PDB file of C-alpha atoms in Angstrom:
ATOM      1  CA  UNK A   1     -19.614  70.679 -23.349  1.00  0.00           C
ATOM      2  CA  UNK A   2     -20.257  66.897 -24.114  1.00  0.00           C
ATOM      3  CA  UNK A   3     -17.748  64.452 -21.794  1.00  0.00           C
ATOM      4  CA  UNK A   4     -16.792  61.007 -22.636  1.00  0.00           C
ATOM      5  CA  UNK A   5     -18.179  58.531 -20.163  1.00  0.00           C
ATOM      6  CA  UNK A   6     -15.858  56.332 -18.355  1.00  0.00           C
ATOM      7  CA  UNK A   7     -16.061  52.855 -18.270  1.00  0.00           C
ATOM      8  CA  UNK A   8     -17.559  51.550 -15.009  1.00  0.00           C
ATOM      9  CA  UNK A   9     -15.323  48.348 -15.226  1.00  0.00           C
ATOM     10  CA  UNK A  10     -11.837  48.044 -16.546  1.00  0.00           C
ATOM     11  CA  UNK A  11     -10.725  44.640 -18.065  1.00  0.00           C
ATOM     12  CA  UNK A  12      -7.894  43.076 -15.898  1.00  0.00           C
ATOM     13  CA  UNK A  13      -4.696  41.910 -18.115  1.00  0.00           C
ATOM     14  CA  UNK A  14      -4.638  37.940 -18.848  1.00  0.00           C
ATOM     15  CA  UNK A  15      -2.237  36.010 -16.279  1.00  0.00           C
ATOM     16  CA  UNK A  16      -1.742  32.747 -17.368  1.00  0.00           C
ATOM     17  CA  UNK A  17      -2.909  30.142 -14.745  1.00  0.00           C
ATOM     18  CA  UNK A  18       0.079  28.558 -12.560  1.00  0.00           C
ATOM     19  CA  UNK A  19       0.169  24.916 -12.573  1.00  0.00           C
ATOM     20  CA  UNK A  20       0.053  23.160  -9.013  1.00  0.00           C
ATOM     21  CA  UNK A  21       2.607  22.986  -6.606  1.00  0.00           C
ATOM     22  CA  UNK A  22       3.529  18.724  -6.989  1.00  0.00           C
ATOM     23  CA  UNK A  23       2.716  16.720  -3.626  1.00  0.00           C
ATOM     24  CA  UNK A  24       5.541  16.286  -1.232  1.00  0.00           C
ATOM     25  CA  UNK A  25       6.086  12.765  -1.656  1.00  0.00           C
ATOM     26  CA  UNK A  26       8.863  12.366   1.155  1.00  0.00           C
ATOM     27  CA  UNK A  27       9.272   9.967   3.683  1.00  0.00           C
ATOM     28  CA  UNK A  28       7.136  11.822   6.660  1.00  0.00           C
ATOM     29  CA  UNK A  29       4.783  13.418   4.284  1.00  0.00           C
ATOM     30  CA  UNK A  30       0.894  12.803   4.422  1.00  0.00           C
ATOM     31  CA  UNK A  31       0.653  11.723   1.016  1.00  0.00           C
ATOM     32  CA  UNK A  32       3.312   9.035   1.801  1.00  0.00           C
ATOM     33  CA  UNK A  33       1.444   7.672   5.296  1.00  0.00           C
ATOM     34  CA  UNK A  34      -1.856   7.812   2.752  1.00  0.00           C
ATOM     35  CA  UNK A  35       0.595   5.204   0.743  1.00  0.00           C
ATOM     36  CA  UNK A  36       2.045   3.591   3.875  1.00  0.00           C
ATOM     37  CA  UNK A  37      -2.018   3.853   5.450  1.00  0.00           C
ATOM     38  CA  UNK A  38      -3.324   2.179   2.285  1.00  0.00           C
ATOM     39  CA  UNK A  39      -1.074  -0.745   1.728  1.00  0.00           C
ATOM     40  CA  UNK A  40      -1.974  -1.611   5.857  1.00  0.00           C
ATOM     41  CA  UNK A  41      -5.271  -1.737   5.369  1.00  0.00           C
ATOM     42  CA  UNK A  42      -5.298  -3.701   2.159  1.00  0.00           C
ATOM     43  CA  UNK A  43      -3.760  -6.928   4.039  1.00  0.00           C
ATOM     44  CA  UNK A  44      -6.722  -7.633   6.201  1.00  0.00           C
ATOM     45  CA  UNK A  45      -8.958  -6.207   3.326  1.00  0.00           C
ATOM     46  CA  UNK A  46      -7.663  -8.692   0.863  1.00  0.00           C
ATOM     47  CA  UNK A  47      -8.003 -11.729   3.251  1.00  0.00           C
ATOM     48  CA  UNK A  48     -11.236 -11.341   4.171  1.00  0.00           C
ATOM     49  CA  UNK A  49     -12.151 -10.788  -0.070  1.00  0.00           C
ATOM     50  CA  UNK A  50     -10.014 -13.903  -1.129  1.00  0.00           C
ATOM     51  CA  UNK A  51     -12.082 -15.682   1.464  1.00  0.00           C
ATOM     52  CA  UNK A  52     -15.216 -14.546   0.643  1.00  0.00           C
ATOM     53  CA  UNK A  53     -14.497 -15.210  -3.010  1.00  0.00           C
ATOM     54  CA  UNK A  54     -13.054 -18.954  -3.050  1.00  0.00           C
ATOM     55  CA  UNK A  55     -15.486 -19.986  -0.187  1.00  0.00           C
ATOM     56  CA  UNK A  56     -18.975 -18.913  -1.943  1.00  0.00           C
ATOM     57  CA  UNK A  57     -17.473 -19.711  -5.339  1.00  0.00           C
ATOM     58  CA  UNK A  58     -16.741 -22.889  -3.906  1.00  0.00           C
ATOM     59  CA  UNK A  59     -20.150 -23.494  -2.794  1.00  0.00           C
ATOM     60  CA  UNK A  60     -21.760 -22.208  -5.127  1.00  0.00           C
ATOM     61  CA  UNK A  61     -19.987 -24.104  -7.711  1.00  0.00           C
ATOM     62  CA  UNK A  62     -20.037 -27.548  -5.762  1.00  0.00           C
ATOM     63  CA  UNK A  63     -24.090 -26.935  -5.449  1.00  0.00           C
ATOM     64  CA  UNK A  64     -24.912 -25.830  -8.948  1.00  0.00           C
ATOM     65  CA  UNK A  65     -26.286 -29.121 -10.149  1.00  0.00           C
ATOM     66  CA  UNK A  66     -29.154 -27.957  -7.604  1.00  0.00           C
ATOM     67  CA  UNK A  67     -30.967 -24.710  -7.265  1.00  0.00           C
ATOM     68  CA  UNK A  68     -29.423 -24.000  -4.394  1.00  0.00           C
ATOM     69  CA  UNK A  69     -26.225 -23.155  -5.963  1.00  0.00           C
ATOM     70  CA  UNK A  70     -27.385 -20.206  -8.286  1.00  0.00           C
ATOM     71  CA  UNK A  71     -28.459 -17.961  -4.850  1.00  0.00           C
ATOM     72  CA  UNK A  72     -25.202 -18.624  -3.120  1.00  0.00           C
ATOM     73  CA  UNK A  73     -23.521 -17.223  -6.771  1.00  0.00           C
ATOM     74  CA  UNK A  74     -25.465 -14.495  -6.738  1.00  0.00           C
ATOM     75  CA  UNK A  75     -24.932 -13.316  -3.044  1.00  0.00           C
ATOM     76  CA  UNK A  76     -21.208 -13.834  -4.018  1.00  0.00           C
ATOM     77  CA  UNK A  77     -21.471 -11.476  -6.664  1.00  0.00           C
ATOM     78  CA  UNK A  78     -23.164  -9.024  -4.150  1.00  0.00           C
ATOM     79  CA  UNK A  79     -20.982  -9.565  -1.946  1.00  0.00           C
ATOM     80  CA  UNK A  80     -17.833  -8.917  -4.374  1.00  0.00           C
ATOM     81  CA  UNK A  81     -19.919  -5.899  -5.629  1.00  0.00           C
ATOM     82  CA  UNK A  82     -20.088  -4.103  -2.116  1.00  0.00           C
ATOM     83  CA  UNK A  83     -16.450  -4.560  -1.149  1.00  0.00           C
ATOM     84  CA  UNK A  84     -15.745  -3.005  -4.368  1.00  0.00           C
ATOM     85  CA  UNK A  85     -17.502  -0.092  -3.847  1.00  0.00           C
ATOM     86  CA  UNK A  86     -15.613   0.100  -0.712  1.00  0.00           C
ATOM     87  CA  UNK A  87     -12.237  -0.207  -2.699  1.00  0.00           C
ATOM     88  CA  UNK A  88     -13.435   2.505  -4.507  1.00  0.00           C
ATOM     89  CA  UNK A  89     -13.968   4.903  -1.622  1.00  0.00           C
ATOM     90  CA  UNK A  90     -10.356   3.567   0.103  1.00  0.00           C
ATOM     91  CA  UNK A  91      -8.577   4.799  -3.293  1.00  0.00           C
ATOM     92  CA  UNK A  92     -10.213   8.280  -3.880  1.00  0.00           C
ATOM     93  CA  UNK A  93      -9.888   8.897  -0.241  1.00  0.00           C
ATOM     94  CA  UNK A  94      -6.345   7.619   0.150  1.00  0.00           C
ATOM     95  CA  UNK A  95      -4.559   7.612  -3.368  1.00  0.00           C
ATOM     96  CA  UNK A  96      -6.834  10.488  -5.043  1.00  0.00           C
ATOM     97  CA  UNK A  97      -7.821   7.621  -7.852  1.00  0.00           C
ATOM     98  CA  UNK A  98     -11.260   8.872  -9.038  1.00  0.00           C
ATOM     99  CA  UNK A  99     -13.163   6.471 -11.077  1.00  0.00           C
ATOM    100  CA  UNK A 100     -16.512   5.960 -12.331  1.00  0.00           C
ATOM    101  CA  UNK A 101     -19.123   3.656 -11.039  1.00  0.00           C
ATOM    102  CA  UNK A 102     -19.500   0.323 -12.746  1.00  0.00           C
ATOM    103  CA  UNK A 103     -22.961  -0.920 -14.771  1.00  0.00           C
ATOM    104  CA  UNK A 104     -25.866  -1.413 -12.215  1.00  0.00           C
ATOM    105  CA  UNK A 105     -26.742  -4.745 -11.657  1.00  0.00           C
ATOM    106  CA  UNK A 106     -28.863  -6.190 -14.292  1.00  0.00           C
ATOM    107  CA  UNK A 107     -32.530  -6.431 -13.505  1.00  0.00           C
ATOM    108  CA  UNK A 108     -34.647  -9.740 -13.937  1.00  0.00           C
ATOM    109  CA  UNK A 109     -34.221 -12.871 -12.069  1.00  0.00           C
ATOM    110  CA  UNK A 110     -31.143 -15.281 -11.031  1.00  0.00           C
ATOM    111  CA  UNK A 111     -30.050 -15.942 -14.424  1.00  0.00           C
ATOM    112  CA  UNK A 112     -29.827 -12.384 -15.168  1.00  0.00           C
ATOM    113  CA  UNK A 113     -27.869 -11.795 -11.899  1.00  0.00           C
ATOM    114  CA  UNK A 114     -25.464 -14.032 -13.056  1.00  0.00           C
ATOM    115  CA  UNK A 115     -24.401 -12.201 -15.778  1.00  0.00           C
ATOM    116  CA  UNK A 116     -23.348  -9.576 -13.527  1.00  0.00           C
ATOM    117  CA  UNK A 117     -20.324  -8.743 -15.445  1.00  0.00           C
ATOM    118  CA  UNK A 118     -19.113  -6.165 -13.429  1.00  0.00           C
ATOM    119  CA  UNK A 119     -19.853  -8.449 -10.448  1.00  0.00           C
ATOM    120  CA  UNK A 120     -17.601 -10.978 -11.602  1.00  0.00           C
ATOM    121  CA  UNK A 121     -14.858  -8.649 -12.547  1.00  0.00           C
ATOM    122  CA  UNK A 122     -15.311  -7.702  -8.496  1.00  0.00           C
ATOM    123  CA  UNK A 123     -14.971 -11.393  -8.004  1.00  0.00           C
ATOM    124  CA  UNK A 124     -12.056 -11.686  -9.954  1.00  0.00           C
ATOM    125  CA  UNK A 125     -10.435  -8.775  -8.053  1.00  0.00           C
ATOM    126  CA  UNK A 126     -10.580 -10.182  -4.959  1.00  0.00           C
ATOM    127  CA  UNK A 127      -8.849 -12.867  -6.217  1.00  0.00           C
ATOM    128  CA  UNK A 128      -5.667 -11.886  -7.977  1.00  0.00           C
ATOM    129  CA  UNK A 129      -5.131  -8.962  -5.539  1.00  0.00           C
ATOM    130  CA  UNK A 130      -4.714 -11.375  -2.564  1.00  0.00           C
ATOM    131  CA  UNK A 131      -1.466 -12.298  -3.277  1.00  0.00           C
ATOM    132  CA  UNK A 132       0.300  -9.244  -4.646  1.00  0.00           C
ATOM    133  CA  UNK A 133      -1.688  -7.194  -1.355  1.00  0.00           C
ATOM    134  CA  UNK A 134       0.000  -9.847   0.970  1.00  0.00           C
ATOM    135  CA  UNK A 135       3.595  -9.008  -0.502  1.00  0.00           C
ATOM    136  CA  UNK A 136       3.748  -5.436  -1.036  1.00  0.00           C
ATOM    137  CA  UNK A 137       2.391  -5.530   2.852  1.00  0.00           C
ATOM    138  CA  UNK A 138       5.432  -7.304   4.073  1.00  0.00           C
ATOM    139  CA  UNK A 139       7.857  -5.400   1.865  1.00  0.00           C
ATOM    140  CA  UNK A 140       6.386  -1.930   3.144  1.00  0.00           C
ATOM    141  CA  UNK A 141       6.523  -3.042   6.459  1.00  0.00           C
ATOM    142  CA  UNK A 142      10.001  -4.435   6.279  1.00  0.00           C
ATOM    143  CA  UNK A 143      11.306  -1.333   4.319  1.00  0.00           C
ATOM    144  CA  UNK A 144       9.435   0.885   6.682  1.00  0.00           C
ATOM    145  CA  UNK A 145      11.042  -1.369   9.969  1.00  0.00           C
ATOM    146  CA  UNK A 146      14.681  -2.198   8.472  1.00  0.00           C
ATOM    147  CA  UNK A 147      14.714   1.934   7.455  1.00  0.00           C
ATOM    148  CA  UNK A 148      13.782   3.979  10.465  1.00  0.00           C
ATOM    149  CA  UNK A 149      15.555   1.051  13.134  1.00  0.00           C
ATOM    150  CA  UNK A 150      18.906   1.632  10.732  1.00  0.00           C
ATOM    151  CA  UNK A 151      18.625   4.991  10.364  1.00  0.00           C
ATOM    152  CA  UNK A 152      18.151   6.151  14.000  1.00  0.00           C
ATOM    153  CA  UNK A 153      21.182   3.731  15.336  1.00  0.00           C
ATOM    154  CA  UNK A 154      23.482   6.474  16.329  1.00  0.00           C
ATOM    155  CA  UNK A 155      20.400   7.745  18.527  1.00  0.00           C
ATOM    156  CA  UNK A 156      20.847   3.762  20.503  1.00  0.00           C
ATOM    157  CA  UNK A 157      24.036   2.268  19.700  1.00  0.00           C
ATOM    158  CA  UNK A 158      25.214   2.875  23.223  1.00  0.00           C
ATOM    159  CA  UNK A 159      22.925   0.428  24.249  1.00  0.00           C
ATOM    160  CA  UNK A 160      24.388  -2.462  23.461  1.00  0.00           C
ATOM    161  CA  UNK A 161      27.742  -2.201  24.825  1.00  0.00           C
ATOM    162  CA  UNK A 162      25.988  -0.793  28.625  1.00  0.00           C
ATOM    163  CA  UNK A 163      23.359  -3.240  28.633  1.00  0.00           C
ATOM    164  CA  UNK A 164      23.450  -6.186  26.675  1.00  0.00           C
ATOM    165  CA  UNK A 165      26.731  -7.011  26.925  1.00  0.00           C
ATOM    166  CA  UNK A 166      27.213  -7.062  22.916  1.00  0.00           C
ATOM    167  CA  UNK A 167      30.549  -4.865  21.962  1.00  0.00           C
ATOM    168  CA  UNK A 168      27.954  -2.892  19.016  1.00  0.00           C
ATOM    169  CA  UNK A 169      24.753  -3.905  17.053  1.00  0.00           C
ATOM    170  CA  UNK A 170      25.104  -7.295  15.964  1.00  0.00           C
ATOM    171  CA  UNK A 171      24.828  -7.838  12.557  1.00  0.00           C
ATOM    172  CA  UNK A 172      25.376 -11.805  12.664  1.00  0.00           C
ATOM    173  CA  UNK A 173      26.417 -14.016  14.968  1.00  0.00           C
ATOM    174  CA  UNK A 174      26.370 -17.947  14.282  1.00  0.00           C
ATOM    175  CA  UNK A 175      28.937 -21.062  14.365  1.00  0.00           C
ATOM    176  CA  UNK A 176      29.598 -23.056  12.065  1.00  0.00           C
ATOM    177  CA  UNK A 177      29.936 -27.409  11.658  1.00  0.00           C
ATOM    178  CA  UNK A 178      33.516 -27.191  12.530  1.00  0.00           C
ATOM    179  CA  UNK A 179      32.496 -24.977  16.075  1.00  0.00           C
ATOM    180  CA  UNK A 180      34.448 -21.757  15.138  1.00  0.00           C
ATOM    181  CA  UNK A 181      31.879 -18.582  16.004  1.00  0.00           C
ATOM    182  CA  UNK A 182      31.583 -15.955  13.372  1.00  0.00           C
ATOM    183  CA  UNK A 183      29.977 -12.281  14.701  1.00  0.00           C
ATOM    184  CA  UNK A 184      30.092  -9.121  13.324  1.00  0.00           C
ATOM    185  CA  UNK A 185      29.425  -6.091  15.423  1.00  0.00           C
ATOM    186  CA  UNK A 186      28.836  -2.364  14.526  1.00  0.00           C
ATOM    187  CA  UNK A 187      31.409  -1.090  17.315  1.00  0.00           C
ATOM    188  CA  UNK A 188      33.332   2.219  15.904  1.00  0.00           C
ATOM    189  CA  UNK A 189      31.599   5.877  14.821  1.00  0.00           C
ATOM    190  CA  UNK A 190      32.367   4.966  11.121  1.00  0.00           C
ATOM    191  CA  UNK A 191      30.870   1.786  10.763  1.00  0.00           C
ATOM    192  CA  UNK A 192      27.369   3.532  12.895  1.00  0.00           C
ATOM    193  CA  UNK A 193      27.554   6.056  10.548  1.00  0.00           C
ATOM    194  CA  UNK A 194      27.731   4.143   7.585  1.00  0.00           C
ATOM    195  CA  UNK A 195      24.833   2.039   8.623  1.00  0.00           C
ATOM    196  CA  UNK A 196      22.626   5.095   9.715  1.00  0.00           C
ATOM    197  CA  UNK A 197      23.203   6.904   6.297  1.00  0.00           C
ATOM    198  CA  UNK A 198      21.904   3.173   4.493  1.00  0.00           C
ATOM    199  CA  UNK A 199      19.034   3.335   6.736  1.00  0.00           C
ATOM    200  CA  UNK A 200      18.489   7.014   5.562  1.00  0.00           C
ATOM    201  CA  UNK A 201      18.566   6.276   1.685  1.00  0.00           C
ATOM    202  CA  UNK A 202      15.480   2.971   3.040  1.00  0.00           C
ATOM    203  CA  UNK A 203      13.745   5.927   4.695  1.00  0.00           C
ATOM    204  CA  UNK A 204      13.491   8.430   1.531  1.00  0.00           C
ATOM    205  CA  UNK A 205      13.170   5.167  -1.110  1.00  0.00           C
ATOM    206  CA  UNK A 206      10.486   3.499   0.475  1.00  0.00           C
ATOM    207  CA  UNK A 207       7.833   5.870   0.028  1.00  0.00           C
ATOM    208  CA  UNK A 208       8.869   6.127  -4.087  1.00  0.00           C
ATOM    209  CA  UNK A 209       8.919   1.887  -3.659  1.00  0.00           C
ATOM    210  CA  UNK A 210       5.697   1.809  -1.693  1.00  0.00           C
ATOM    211  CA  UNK A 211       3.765   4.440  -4.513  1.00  0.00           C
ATOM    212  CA  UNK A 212       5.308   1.933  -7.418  1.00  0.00           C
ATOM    213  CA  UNK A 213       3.078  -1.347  -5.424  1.00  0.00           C
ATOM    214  CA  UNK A 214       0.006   0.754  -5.455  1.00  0.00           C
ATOM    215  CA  UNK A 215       0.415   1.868  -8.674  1.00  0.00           C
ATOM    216  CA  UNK A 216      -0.640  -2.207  -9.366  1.00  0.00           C
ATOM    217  CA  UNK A 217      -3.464  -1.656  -7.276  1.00  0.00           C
ATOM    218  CA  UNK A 218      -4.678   1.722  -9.042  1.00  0.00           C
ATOM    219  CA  UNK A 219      -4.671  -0.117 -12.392  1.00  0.00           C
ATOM    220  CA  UNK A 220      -6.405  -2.776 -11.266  1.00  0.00           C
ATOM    221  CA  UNK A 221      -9.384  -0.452  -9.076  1.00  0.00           C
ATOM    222  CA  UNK A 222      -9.251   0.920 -12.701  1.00  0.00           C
ATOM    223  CA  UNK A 223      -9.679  -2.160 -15.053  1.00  0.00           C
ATOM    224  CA  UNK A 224     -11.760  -4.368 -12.692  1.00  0.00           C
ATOM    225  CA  UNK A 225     -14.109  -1.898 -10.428  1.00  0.00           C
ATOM    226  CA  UNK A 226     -14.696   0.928 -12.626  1.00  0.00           C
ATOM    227  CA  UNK A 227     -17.155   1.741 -15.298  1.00  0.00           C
TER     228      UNK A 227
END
């Protein structure tokens, strides 16, 4: 009597693929201290680029009615070239910005170096990042700062009144041309609290604020260091 074989393998039924969990973007998560970690080591980052940039520019510039200028150009774009590729690195590894690399540099002599494109676009990067790298550094580290000191007062409000001699945490204190003092303390559990739960609403905007000032610096790793 003839039997039907068996399959050896059964098909398994289709389950549709699950789309990713989103990153935790709150205030003490890593992908915010990436953020946070980024903008910090932008600042020195973009003065020691600006620097590099205006100086050999500069020189290069002021000497090209010699030969001597066209080498100093070309080590600029060099230069510009390798802290790019070190942008690069700092965005995939900190921001998860993947991009491609840009056009090798063109072979031949000086005059072909100099039409570097993508070197001057590094160049040019340097540049117009210096400023906006300088503020969104001091606003991260004043939102970061004014945030967390706000937020955990009810932790050290006692301070003040046992060993400073102040009756709460001063928000101003000055006098005026005519002598009269005007100070403002935050004495009583109501006014603390109120303060702390400001502090709290810094603490969970800053890392959506600080994402929003990288965001300029992942367009512009995009439009000026990428292929």
């Amino acid at each position: 009597m003839a039997t039907a074989e068996l399959p050896t393998t059964c098909p398994l039924p289709h389950v549709p693929e699950q789309p990713a969990a989103p990153a935790r973007r709150g205030p003490l998560s890593s992908a915010a201290w990436r953020e946070y970690g980024y903008v910090f080591t932008s600042f020195p980052l973009a003065i020691a680029g600006f620097v590099l940039a205006v100086t050999l520019f500069s020189l290069g510039a002021g000497l090209a009615v010699t030969v001597l200028g066209f080498p100093v150009l070309v080590a600029l774009l060099a230069g510009a070239r390798g802290l790019g590729a070190g942008e690069r690195g700092r965005a995939a590894g900190m921001l998860g910005l993947r991009t491609k690399q840009p056009a090798p540099v063109p072979a031949g002599g000086i005059r072909a170096r100099l039409a570097d494109v993508a070197g001057w676009k590094a160049v040019l990067f340097q540049v117009v990042m210096f400023p906006w790298r300088v503020a969104s550094f001091v606003v991260t580290l004043t939102l970061l700062v004014t945030g967390w000191v706000v937020a955990l007062l009810p932790l050290y409000a006692w301070v003040f009144p046992t060993f400073v001699g102040w009756p709460g945490y001063q928000v101003f204190d000055w006098t005026d041309s005519a002598g009269v003092r005007h100070a403002y303390y935050l004495e009583s559990f109501w006014q603390i609290g109120a303060a702390s739960l400001v502090g709290i609403g810094l603490v969970l905007l800053t890392p959506v604020v600080v994402r929003g000032l990288n965001g300029v610096d992942r367009a512009a790793v995009r439009g000026l260091l990428a292929g």
